[in-house]
Coordinates of N, CA, C and O in Angstrom, one line a residue:
M1 N 57.0 -10.1 13.3 CA 55.2 -10.8 13.5 C 54.7 -9.8 13.8 O 53.1 -10.0 13.8
K2 N 54.7 -9.0 15.1 CA 53.8 -7.9 15.2 C 53.3 -7.8 13.9 O 52.0 -7.1 13.6
N3 N 53.9 -6.5 12.9 CA 53.0 -6.7 11.7 C 51.6 -7.6 11.4 O 50.8 -7.0 11.6
I4 N 51.7 -8.8 11.3 CA 51.5 -9.7 10.9 C 50.2 -9.9 11.8 O 48.8 -9.6 11.1
L5 N 50.1 -9.5 12.9 CA 49.0 -9.9 14.1 C 48.8 -8.0 13.9 O 47.3 -8.3 14.2
L6 N 49.2 -7.3 13.7 CA 48.4 -6.2 14.1 C 47.3 -6.3 12.7 O 46.5 -5.7 13.3
N7 N 47.8 -6.3 11.3 CA 46.6 -6.2 10.4 C 46.4 -7.5 10.2 O 44.2 -7.6 9.8
L8 N 45.7 -8.0 11.0 CA 45.2 -9.6 11.4 C 44.0 -8.6 11.9 O 43.0 -9.1 12.1
S9 N 44.7 -7.9 13.6 CA 43.9 -7.7 14.6 C 42.7 -6.9 13.6 O 42.1 -6.8 13.9
T10 N 43.8 -5.6 13.4 CA 43.2 -4.7 12.0 C 41.6 -5.4 10.8 O 39.7 -5.0 10.9
L11 N 42.1 -6.4 10.7 CA 41.3 -7.4 9.7 C 40.1 -7.6 10.4 O 38.3 -7.7 9.3
C12 N 40.4 -8.6 11.5 CA 39.1 -9.2 12.5 C 38.1 -8.3 12.8 O 37.3 -8.2 12.3
M13 N 38.5 -6.4 13.1 CA 37.7 -5.4 13.4 C 36.7 -4.9 12.4 O 35.6 -5.0 12.6
G14 N 38.0 -4.9 11.3 CA 36.9 -4.9 10.3 C 35.7 -5.5 9.3 O 34.4 -5.3 9.5
F15 N 36.1 -6.8 9.9 CA 34.4 -7.6 9.3 C 33.2 -7.5 10.6 O 32.8 -7.5 10.4
L16 N 33.5 -7.5 12.1 CA 32.9 -8.1 12.9 C 32.0 -6.4 13.0 O 30.8 -6.6 12.9
A17 N 33.4 -4.9 12.2 CA 32.4 -3.8 12.7 C 31.3 -4.1 11.3 O 30.6 -3.3 11.2
F18 N 31.2 -4.7 10.1 CA 31.0 -4.7 9.3 C 29.9 -6.0 9.1 O 29.2 -5.1 9.0
S19 N 30.1 -6.4 9.5 CA 28.8 -7.4 10.4 C 27.4 -6.3 11.2 O 26.6 -6.9 10.9
Q20 N 28.6 -6.1 12.2 CA 27.4 -5.3 12.7 C 26.9 -4.3 12.5 O 25.3 -3.9 13.2
N21 N 27.6 -3.4 11.4 CA 27.0 -2.0 11.0 C 25.3 -3.4 9.6 O 24.8 -2.2 9.5
N22 N 26.4 -4.0 8.9 CA 25.8 -4.9 8.4 C 23.9 -5.4 8.9 O 22.7 -5.1 8.3
H23 N 24.0 -5.9 10.7 CA 23.4 -6.4 10.9 C 22.7 -5.2 11.1 O 20.8 -4.9 10.9
Q24 N 23.2 -3.8 11.7 CA 21.9 -3.0 12.6 C 21.0 -2.0 10.9 O 20.1 -1.8 11.2
S25 N 21.4 -2.6 10.2 CA 20.9 -1.9 8.5 C 19.7 -2.5 8.5 O 18.7 -2.3 8.2
K26 N 19.9 -4.2 8.4 CA 19.1 -4.9 8.2 C 17.8 -4.9 9.6 O 16.4 -5.0 8.9
T27 N 18.2 -4.6 10.5 CA 17.2 -4.4 11.6 C 16.4 -3.2 11.2 O 15.1 -2.5 11.0
L28 N 17.7 -1.8 11.4 CA 16.8 -0.5 11.2 C 15.4 -0.8 9.9 O 14.7 -0.5 9.6
K29 N 16.4 -1.6 8.6 CA 15.3 -1.5 7.6 C 14.0 -2.2 8.0 O 12.5 -1.9 7.7
Q30 N 14.0 -3.4 8.5 CA 12.7 -3.7 9.5 C 12.2 -3.4 9.9 O 10.6 -3.3 10.1
N31 N 12.8 -3.0 11.0 CA 11.4 -1.6 12.2 C 11.4 -0.8 11.0 O 9.8 -0.1 11.8
N32 N 11.6 -0.3 9.6 CA 10.7 1.2 9.4 C 10.0 0.7 8.8 O 9.3 0.8 8.1
M33 N 10.1 -0.7 8.1 CA 8.8 -1.4 7.0 C 7.2 -1.0 7.3 O 6.6 -0.8 6.7
N34 N 7.0 -0.8 8.9 CA 5.1 -1.5 9.6 C 5.8 0.5 10.2 O 4.9 -0.2 11.5
T35 N 5.8 1.2 10.1 CA 5.9 2.2 10.4 C 4.6 3.3 10.5 O 3.6 4.0 10.9
I36 N 3.5 2.8 9.1 CA 1.9 3.3 9.2 C 1.1 2.9 10.7 O 0.9 1.7 10.8
I37 N 0.8 3.9 11.0 CA 0.0 3.7 12.3 C -1.6 4.1 12.2 O -2.2 4.8 11.4
H38 N -2.7 3.1 12.1 CA -3.8 3.1 11.5 C -4.6 3.6 13.2 O -4.6 2.7 14.0
K39 N -5.6 4.2 13.0 CA -6.3 4.9 14.0 C -7.9 4.9 13.7 O -8.5 4.5 12.6
N40 N -8.4 3.6 14.6 CA -9.7 3.8 15.1 C -10.0 3.6 16.2 O -9.6 3.5 17.1
P41 N -10.3 5.5 17.0 CA -10.9 6.1 17.9 C -12.1 5.6 18.6 O -13.0 4.2 17.8
K42 N -12.4 4.4 19.4 CA -12.9 3.8 20.6 C -14.1 4.4 21.0 O -15.5 3.8 20.5
T43 N -14.6 6.1 20.4 CA -15.1 6.8 20.4 C -16.1 6.9 19.1 O -17.5 6.8 18.3
L44 N -15.4 5.9 18.2 CA -16.0 5.7 16.9 C -16.3 4.8 16.3 O -15.3 3.2 16.6
F45 N -17.6 4.1 15.6 CA -17.2 2.7 15.3 C -16.3 1.8 14.6 O -15.7 3.1 13.9
D46 N -16.3 0.8 14.4 CA -14.8 0.2 14.2 C -15.1 -0.2 12.7 O -16.3 -0.6 11.6
P47 N -14.6 0.5 11.3 CA -14.4 0.4 10.1 C -13.9 -0.8 9.4 O -14.3 -0.7 8.9
T48 N -13.5 -1.4 10.3 CA -12.7 -2.6 9.5 C -13.4 -3.6 9.2 O -13.1 -4.2 8.1
P49 N -14.6 -4.0 9.1 CA -15.4 -4.7 8.6 C -15.6 -4.2 7.3 O -15.8 -4.7 6.3
F50 N -15.6 -3.1 6.9 CA -16.0 -2.3 6.5 C -14.6 -1.8 5.0 O -14.8 -1.1 3.9
A51 N -13.7 -2.6 5.4 CA -12.3 -2.2 5.1 C -11.9 -0.8 4.4 O -11.3 -0.5 3.2
F52 N -11.9 0.1 6.4 CA -11.0 1.1 6.0 C -10.6 1.1 7.3 O -11.5 0.1 8.4
S53 N -10.1 2.5 8.0 CA -9.8 3.0 8.4 C -9.7 4.4 9.0 O -10.0 5.0 7.6
H54 N -10.4 5.4 10.5 CA -10.5 6.2 10.2 C -9.0 7.2 9.8 O -9.7 8.6 9.4
A55 N -7.8 6.9 9.9 CA -7.5 7.2 10.0 C -5.9 7.0 9.9 O -6.0 5.5 9.9
A56 N -4.5 7.2 8.8 CA -3.3 5.8 8.7 C -2.9 8.0 9.2 O -2.8 8.2 8.4
T57 N -1.3 7.5 9.4 CA -0.2 8.3 9.9 C 1.4 7.3 9.7 O 1.3 6.2 9.8
N58 N 2.2 7.9 9.7 CA 4.0 7.1 10.0 C 4.6 9.1 10.4 O 3.9 9.3 11.3
S59 N 5.3 8.1 11.2 CA 6.2 9.0 12.4 C 7.9 8.8 11.9 O 8.0 9.1 12.9
V60 N 7.4 8.5 10.7 CA 9.4 8.6 10.1 C 9.4 9.3 8.8 O 8.1 10.1 8.8
A61 N 10.8 9.5 8.2 CA 11.7 10.6 7.3 C 10.9 9.6 5.9 O 10.9 8.7 5.8
G62 N 10.6 10.4 4.8 CA 10.6 10.0 3.7 C 9.2 10.7 3.2 O 10.1 12.1 3.1
K63 N 9.4 10.0 1.7 CA 8.6 11.4 0.7 C 6.4 10.2 1.1 O 7.0 9.0 0.4
Y64 N 6.1 11.1 0.1 CA 4.8 11.1 0.1 C 4.9 10.5 -1.8 O 5.3 11.3 -2.3
V65 N 3.8 9.8 -2.1 CA 3.8 9.1 -3.7 C 2.6 9.1 -3.1 O 1.2 8.3 -3.5
F66 N 1.6 9.3 -4.4 CA 0.5 10.4 -5.4 C 0.5 9.3 -6.2 O 0.8 9.4 -7.5
I67 N -0.8 8.2 -6.3 CA -1.1 7.8 -7.1 C -1.8 7.9 -7.5 O -3.2 8.2 -7.4
S68 N -1.9 7.9 -9.3 CA -3.2 8.7 -10.0 C -4.3 8.2 -9.3 O -4.1 6.7 -9.7
G69 N -5.7 8.0 -10.3 CA -6.6 7.0 -10.1 C -6.2 6.0 -11.2 O -6.1 6.2 -12.6
Q70 N -6.8 4.8 -10.1 CA -6.4 4.0 -11.6 C -7.3 2.8 -11.9 O -8.0 2.6 -10.9
S71 N -7.9 2.6 -12.9 CA -9.0 2.1 -13.5 C -8.6 0.2 -13.4 O -7.9 0.2 -13.0
G72 N -10.1 -0.3 -14.8 CA -9.9 -1.9 -14.1 C -9.6 -1.9 -15.5 O -9.9 -3.1 -15.6
G73 N -8.9 -1.2 -16.3 CA -8.1 -1.6 -17.3 C -7.5 -2.4 -17.2 O -6.6 -3.4 -16.1
E74 N -8.1 -4.0 -18.0 CA -7.1 -5.1 -17.6 C -5.9 -5.3 -18.7 O -5.3 -6.5 -18.1
D75 N -5.3 -4.8 -19.6 CA -4.3 -4.9 -20.5 C -3.5 -3.4 -21.4 O -4.2 -2.2 -21.0
L76 N -2.4 -3.6 -21.5 CA -1.7 -2.3 -22.4 C -2.8 -2.0 -23.4 O -3.0 -0.3 -23.5
K77 N -4.2 -2.9 -23.7 CA -5.4 -1.7 -24.4 C -6.4 -0.9 -23.7 O -7.2 -0.5 -24.3
H78 N -5.8 -0.9 -22.4 CA -7.3 -0.7 -21.3 C -8.1 -1.6 -21.7 O -9.2 -0.7 -21.4
S79 N -8.2 -3.0 -21.9 CA -10.0 -3.3 -21.6 C -10.5 -3.4 -20.9 O -9.8 -3.7 -20.0
L80 N -11.8 -3.4 -21.0 CA -12.1 -2.9 -19.6 C -13.8 -3.9 -19.6 O -14.5 -4.1 -20.3
S81 N -13.7 -5.0 -18.4 CA -14.8 -6.0 -18.5 C -16.1 -5.2 -18.3 O -15.9 -3.9 -17.7
K82 N -17.5 -5.4 -18.5 CA -18.1 -5.2 -18.2 C -19.1 -5.8 -17.2 O -19.9 -4.9 -15.9
D83 N -18.1 -6.1 -16.2 CA -18.2 -6.8 -15.0 C -17.7 -5.7 -13.7 O -16.5 -6.0 -14.2
F84 N -18.6 -5.4 -12.3 CA -18.3 -4.8 -12.2 C -17.2 -5.6 -11.2 O -15.6 -4.4 -10.9
R85 N -17.3 -6.7 -10.2 CA -15.8 -7.0 -9.8 C -15.0 -7.3 -11.1 O -13.6 -7.1 -10.1
T86 N -14.9 -8.0 -11.9 CA -13.6 -7.6 -12.5 C -12.8 -6.4 -12.8 O -11.1 -6.8 -12.4
Q87 N -13.7 -5.2 -12.6 CA -12.7 -4.6 -12.7 C -12.5 -4.0 -11.5 O -11.6 -3.4 -11.6
V88 N -13.3 -3.9 -10.5 CA -12.5 -3.3 -9.0 C -11.3 -4.8 -8.5 O -10.2 -4.0 -8.8
Q89 N -11.6 -5.6 -9.1 CA -9.8 -6.2 -9.1 C -8.9 -6.2 -9.7 O -7.3 -5.8 -9.8
Y90 N -8.7 -6.0 -11.0 CA -8.0 -4.9 -12.2 C -7.2 -4.2 -11.3 O -6.3 -3.1 -11.5
S91 N -9.0 -3.0 -11.0 CA -8.6 -1.3 -10.5 C -7.2 -1.8 -9.2 O -6.2 -0.7 -9.0
L92 N -7.3 -2.8 -8.6 CA -6.6 -3.3 -7.2 C -5.5 -4.0 -7.7 O -4.2 -2.8 -7.2
K93 N -5.1 -4.9 -8.9 CA -4.2 -5.3 -9.6 C -3.0 -3.9 -9.9 O -2.3 -3.5 -9.5
N94 N -4.2 -2.9 -10.6 CA -3.4 -1.2 -11.2 C -2.7 -0.4 -10.3 O -1.3 0.0 -10.4
L95 N -3.4 -0.2 -9.2 CA -2.6 -0.1 -8.3 C -1.3 -0.5 -7.4 O -0.5 0.2 -7.3
E96 N -1.3 -1.9 -7.4 CA 0.0 -2.8 -6.5 C 0.8 -2.4 -7.6 O 1.8 -2.3 -6.7
T97 N 0.8 -3.0 -9.1 CA 1.5 -2.4 -10.1 C 2.1 -1.4 -9.7 O 3.9 -1.2 -9.9
V98 N 1.2 -0.2 -9.7 CA 2.4 1.2 -9.4 C 2.2 1.5 -8.2 O 3.9 2.0 -8.4
L99 N 2.3 1.1 -7.5 CA 3.1 0.7 -5.6 C 4.2 -0.1 -6.2 O 5.6 0.4 -5.4
A100 N 4.1 -1.3 -6.9 CA 5.6 -1.9 -6.7 C 6.6 -1.5 -7.5 O 7.9 -1.1 -7.6
D101 N 6.1 -0.5 -8.5 CA 7.8 0.6 -9.4 C 7.7 1.0 -7.8 O 9.2 1.9 -8.7
D102 N 7.4 1.5 -7.4 CA 7.9 2.5 -5.7 C 8.8 1.2 -5.2 O 9.0 2.1 -4.3
G103 N 8.7 0.7 -5.2 CA 8.9 -0.5 -3.8 C 8.4 -0.2 -2.9 O 8.9 -0.6 -2.0
L104 N 6.9 -0.1 -3.5 CA 5.8 -0.4 -2.1 C 4.9 -1.3 -2.1 O 5.0 -1.9 -3.8
G105 N 4.0 -1.1 -0.6 CA 3.7 -2.1 -1.4 C 2.2 -2.2 -0.7 O 1.9 -0.6 0.1
V106 N 0.4 -2.5 -0.7 CA -1.0 -2.5 -0.3 C -0.6 -0.8 1.2 O -1.1 -0.9 1.3
G107 N 0.5 -2.0 2.2 CA 0.6 -1.5 3.0 C 0.9 -0.5 3.8 O 1.3 0.7 4.8
D108 N 1.2 0.6 2.7 CA 2.2 1.7 2.3 C 1.7 2.7 1.8 O 1.3 4.3 2.2
V109 N 0.2 1.8 1.5 CA -1.0 3.3 1.5 C -1.8 4.0 2.7 O -2.1 3.3 3.3
L110 N -1.7 5.0 2.4 CA -1.9 5.6 3.9 C -3.2 6.2 3.8 O -4.8 6.3 4.7
K111 N -4.2 6.7 2.2 CA -5.4 6.8 2.1 C -5.8 6.6 0.3 O -4.7 6.8 -0.3
I112 N -7.2 5.8 0.1 CA -7.9 5.8 -1.2 C -8.6 6.4 -1.2 O -9.8 6.6 -0.2
T113 N -8.9 7.2 -2.5 CA -10.2 7.5 -2.6 C -11.3 6.8 -4.0 O -10.6 6.8 -4.5
I114 N -12.6 6.6 -3.9 CA -12.7 5.5 -4.8 C -13.9 5.9 -5.4 O -15.1 6.6 -4.9
L115 N -13.9 6.5 -6.7 CA -15.0 6.3 -7.4 C -15.2 5.4 -8.2 O -15.0 4.7 -9.2
I116 N -16.7 5.4 -7.5 CA -18.0 3.8 -8.2 C -19.1 4.6 -9.2 O -20.1 5.6 -8.5
V117 N -19.3 4.5 -10.2 CA -20.1 4.6 -11.2 C -21.5 3.9 -10.7 O -21.6 2.7 -10.5
D118 N -22.8 5.1 -10.2 CA -24.0 3.8 -10.2 C -24.4 2.7 -9.2 O -24.5 2.2 -9.3
H119 N -23.3 3.9 -8.1 CA -22.7 3.0 -6.3 C -24.3 2.6 -6.1 O -24.7 3.5 -6.1
D120 N -24.3 0.9 -5.6 CA -25.7 0.8 -5.2 C -24.8 -0.2 -3.8 O -23.6 0.0 -3.8
Q121 N -25.2 -0.8 -2.8 CA -25.3 -1.3 -2.2 C -24.4 -2.7 -2.3 O -23.3 -3.3 -1.9
E122 N -25.0 -3.6 -3.9 CA -24.3 -4.7 -3.6 C -22.2 -4.3 -4.2 O -22.0 -4.8 -4.0
K123 N -22.0 -3.5 -5.5 CA -21.3 -2.5 -5.6 C -19.6 -2.1 -4.1 O -19.1 -2.9 -4.2
L124 N -20.9 -1.8 -2.8 CA -20.2 -1.3 -1.9 C -19.8 -3.2 -0.7 O -18.0 -3.1 -0.6
K125 N -20.6 -3.9 -1.5 CA -20.2 -5.5 -1.0 C -19.0 -6.0 -1.8 O -17.9 -6.5 -0.8
I126 N -19.0 -5.9 -2.9 CA -17.8 -5.9 -4.1 C -17.0 -5.4 -3.6 O -15.2 -6.1 -3.6
W127 N -16.9 -4.3 -3.3 CA -15.6 -3.9 -3.2 C -15.0 -4.0 -1.5 O -14.0 -4.2 -1.2
T128 N -15.7 -4.1 -1.4 CA -15.2 -4.3 0.2 C -14.6 -6.3 0.0 O -13.9 -6.1 1.3
E129 N -15.2 -6.4 -0.5 CA -14.4 -8.6 -0.3 C -13.6 -7.9 -1.2 O -12.4 -8.8 -0.4
E130 N -13.2 -7.2 -2.1 CA -12.4 -7.1 -3.1 C -10.6 -6.6 -1.8 O -10.4 -7.0 -2.1
M131 N -11.5 -5.4 -0.9 CA -10.3 -5.3 -0.2 C -9.6 -5.3 0.1 O -8.8 -6.1 1.3
H132 N -10.4 -6.2 1.2 CA -10.3 -7.2 2.6 C -9.6 -9.0 1.7 O -8.9 -9.1 2.1
K133 N -10.2 -9.1 0.5 CA -8.7 -9.5 -0.6 C -7.3 -9.3 -0.8 O -5.8 -9.9 -0.3
T134 N -7.5 -7.4 -0.7 CA -5.8 -6.9 -1.6 C -4.9 -6.6 0.4 O -3.9 -6.8 0.2
W135 N -5.7 -6.3 1.1 CA -6.0 -6.1 2.5 C -5.3 -6.9 3.7 O -6.9 -6.8 3.9
K136 N -5.0 -7.9 3.5 CA -5.3 -9.0 4.2 C -4.5 -8.9 5.8 O -5.3 -9.9 6.4
N137 N -3.9 -8.3 6.2 CA -4.0 -7.9 7.6 C -5.0 -6.7 8.2 O -5.4 -6.8 9.0
N138 N -5.9 -7.3 7.3 CA -6.8 -5.5 7.4 C -6.8 -4.6 8.7 O -7.4 -3.6 9.5
K139 N -5.5 -4.3 8.3 CA -4.8 -3.1 8.7 C -5.0 -1.4 7.2 O -4.3 -1.7 6.4
F140 N -6.3 -1.1 7.4 CA -7.1 -0.6 5.7 C -6.7 1.5 5.6 O -6.1 1.2 7.5
P141 N -6.1 1.6 5.0 CA -6.6 3.0 4.3 C -6.5 3.5 5.1 O -8.3 3.1 4.9
A142 N -7.3 4.8 5.3 CA -8.0 5.8 5.5 C -8.6 5.8 3.9 O -8.2 5.9 3.1
S143 N -9.8 5.9 4.2 CA -10.6 5.9 2.9 C -12.3 6.9 2.9 O -13.0 7.2 2.8
T144 N -12.1 7.6 1.0 CA -13.3 7.7 1.1 C -13.6 7.7 -0.3 O -12.9 7.3 -1.4
L145 N -15.4 7.2 -0.6 CA -15.8 6.9 -1.4 C -17.2 7.9 -2.2 O -17.4 8.0 -1.0
I146 N -16.2 7.2 -3.5 CA -17.2 8.8 -4.1 C -19.1 8.4 -5.2 O -17.7 8.0 -6.2
P147 N -19.7 8.0 -4.6 CA -20.5 7.4 -6.7 C -20.7 8.8 -6.8 O -20.8 9.8 -7.3
V148 N -20.1 8.2 -8.4 CA -20.2 9.0 -10.0 C -21.5 8.7 -11.2 O -21.5 7.6 -10.7
P149 N -22.1 9.6 -11.7 CA -22.5 9.1 -12.3 C -22.0 8.4 -14.3 O -22.3 7.0 -14.7
R150 N -20.7 8.7 -14.0 CA -19.8 8.2 -14.6 C -18.3 8.9 -14.5 O -18.2 9.3 -13.9
L151 N -17.5 8.4 -15.3 CA -16.2 8.1 -15.5 C -15.5 9.2 -17.5 O -16.5 8.7 -17.4
A152 N -13.9 9.4 -16.6 CA -13.3 9.2 -18.0 C -13.5 9.2 -19.5 O -14.4 9.8 -20.6
L153 N -13.9 7.7 -19.6 CA -13.7 6.5 -20.6 C -15.7 5.3 -20.0 O -16.0 5.4 -18.9
D154 N -15.9 5.7 -21.3 CA -17.1 5.1 -21.4 C -16.7 3.0 -20.5 O -15.5 2.9 -21.4
D155 N -17.7 3.1 -20.7 CA -17.5 1.3 -19.6 C -17.1 1.1 -18.7 O -16.9 0.3 -18.1
M156 N -15.8 2.5 -17.8 CA -15.0 2.5 -16.5 C -16.3 2.5 -15.7 O -17.1 3.6 -15.6
L157 N -15.7 1.6 -15.0 CA -17.5 2.0 -13.4 C -16.3 1.9 -12.1 O -17.7 1.6 -11.0
I158 N -15.5 2.1 -12.0 CA -14.2 2.3 -11.0 C -13.2 3.6 -11.2 O -12.1 2.4 -12.4
E159 N -12.7 3.8 -10.3 CA -11.7 4.0 -10.1 C -11.0 4.9 -8.7 O -11.5 5.2 -8.1
V160 N -10.3 3.9 -8.5 CA -9.5 4.4 -7.1 C -7.9 5.3 -7.6 O -7.0 4.6 -8.3
D161 N -7.5 5.7 -6.6 CA -6.5 6.6 -6.1 C -6.0 6.6 -5.1 O -6.9 6.0 -4.1
A162 N -4.5 6.9 -5.0 CA -4.2 6.8 -4.2 C -3.1 7.6 -3.4 O -2.8 8.0 -3.3
I163 N -3.0 7.4 -1.8 CA -1.3 8.3 -1.8 C -1.0 7.4 0.0 O -1.5 7.7 0.1
A164 N 0.1 6.8 -1.1 CA 1.1 6.1 -0.2 C 2.8 7.7 0.1 O 2.6 7.9 0.3
F165 N 3.6 6.2 1.6 CA 4.0 6.8 2.2 C 5.5 5.8 2.0 O 5.3 4.7 2.4
K166 N 6.4 6.8 1.5 CA 7.5 5.8 1.0 C 8.4 6.4 2.3 O 9.3 7.8 2.2
K167 N 9.6 5.4 3.1 CA 10.0 5.5 4.3 C 11.3 5.6 3.4 O 12.0 5.0 2.6
N168 N 12.3 6.6 4.3 CA 13.8 6.6 3.7 C 14.3 5.7 4.9 O 14.2 6.0 6.2
I169 N 14.9 4.9 4.0 CA 16.5 3.4 4.4 C 17.3 4.4 4.4 O 17.2 4.0 3.2
T170 N 18.4 4.4 5.7 CA 19.6 4.9 5.2 C 20.8 3.5 5.3 O 20.3 2.6 6.5
D171 N 22.0 3.1 4.6 CA 22.3 1.9 5.4 C 23.5 2.3 5.6 O 24.3 3.8 5.9

C-alpha cells in the first residue's frame, strides 16, 4: 500500500510540475512576443501620422531576419499592376508572406526601406495609408524612403525590404 501511495504521490507531483512548467513556458512566450521597443524622442516630431518610428530595438536573445526587397508582384508570374496603390498593397502582402514563413509578423519588423519610382506627395500619401492598414497598432518600424528613377524590372513602382527580429523562445 505504501508503494502505491508513493507512486500515486509521485505521479501527482509530476503532473503538477508539468502543468507549472507548461504555464511558465506559455507565459514566457507571451512575454517575449512584444519585446520590440519603438522609440520616438519627445524632442523630435511625432512620426506616427507618417507611419514610422524614429527607432526600434529589442532586449531579448534571438536572431535578425533580413528580408530582400519585395515588389508589388501579384502572383507566381510576378505580374505588376500599373496602379501604384495596388503595387504597394502587394509589396506589403509579399513582405507579410516572407515574415510568416519564418514565424513572424509585421510587429517583428525593426526597420524597413522603401524605394519608390518617381516619388511624389500623392505616392507618399498612398504609402502612409497602406502602412496604417498593415500596422494597425501604430507601432511602426524605423523607416527610410528613397525616391528612385527606376527599379530592377520594368513597371516596378515600389520595393520594400525589411529587417525583422525573431526572439529565442525556450520551452
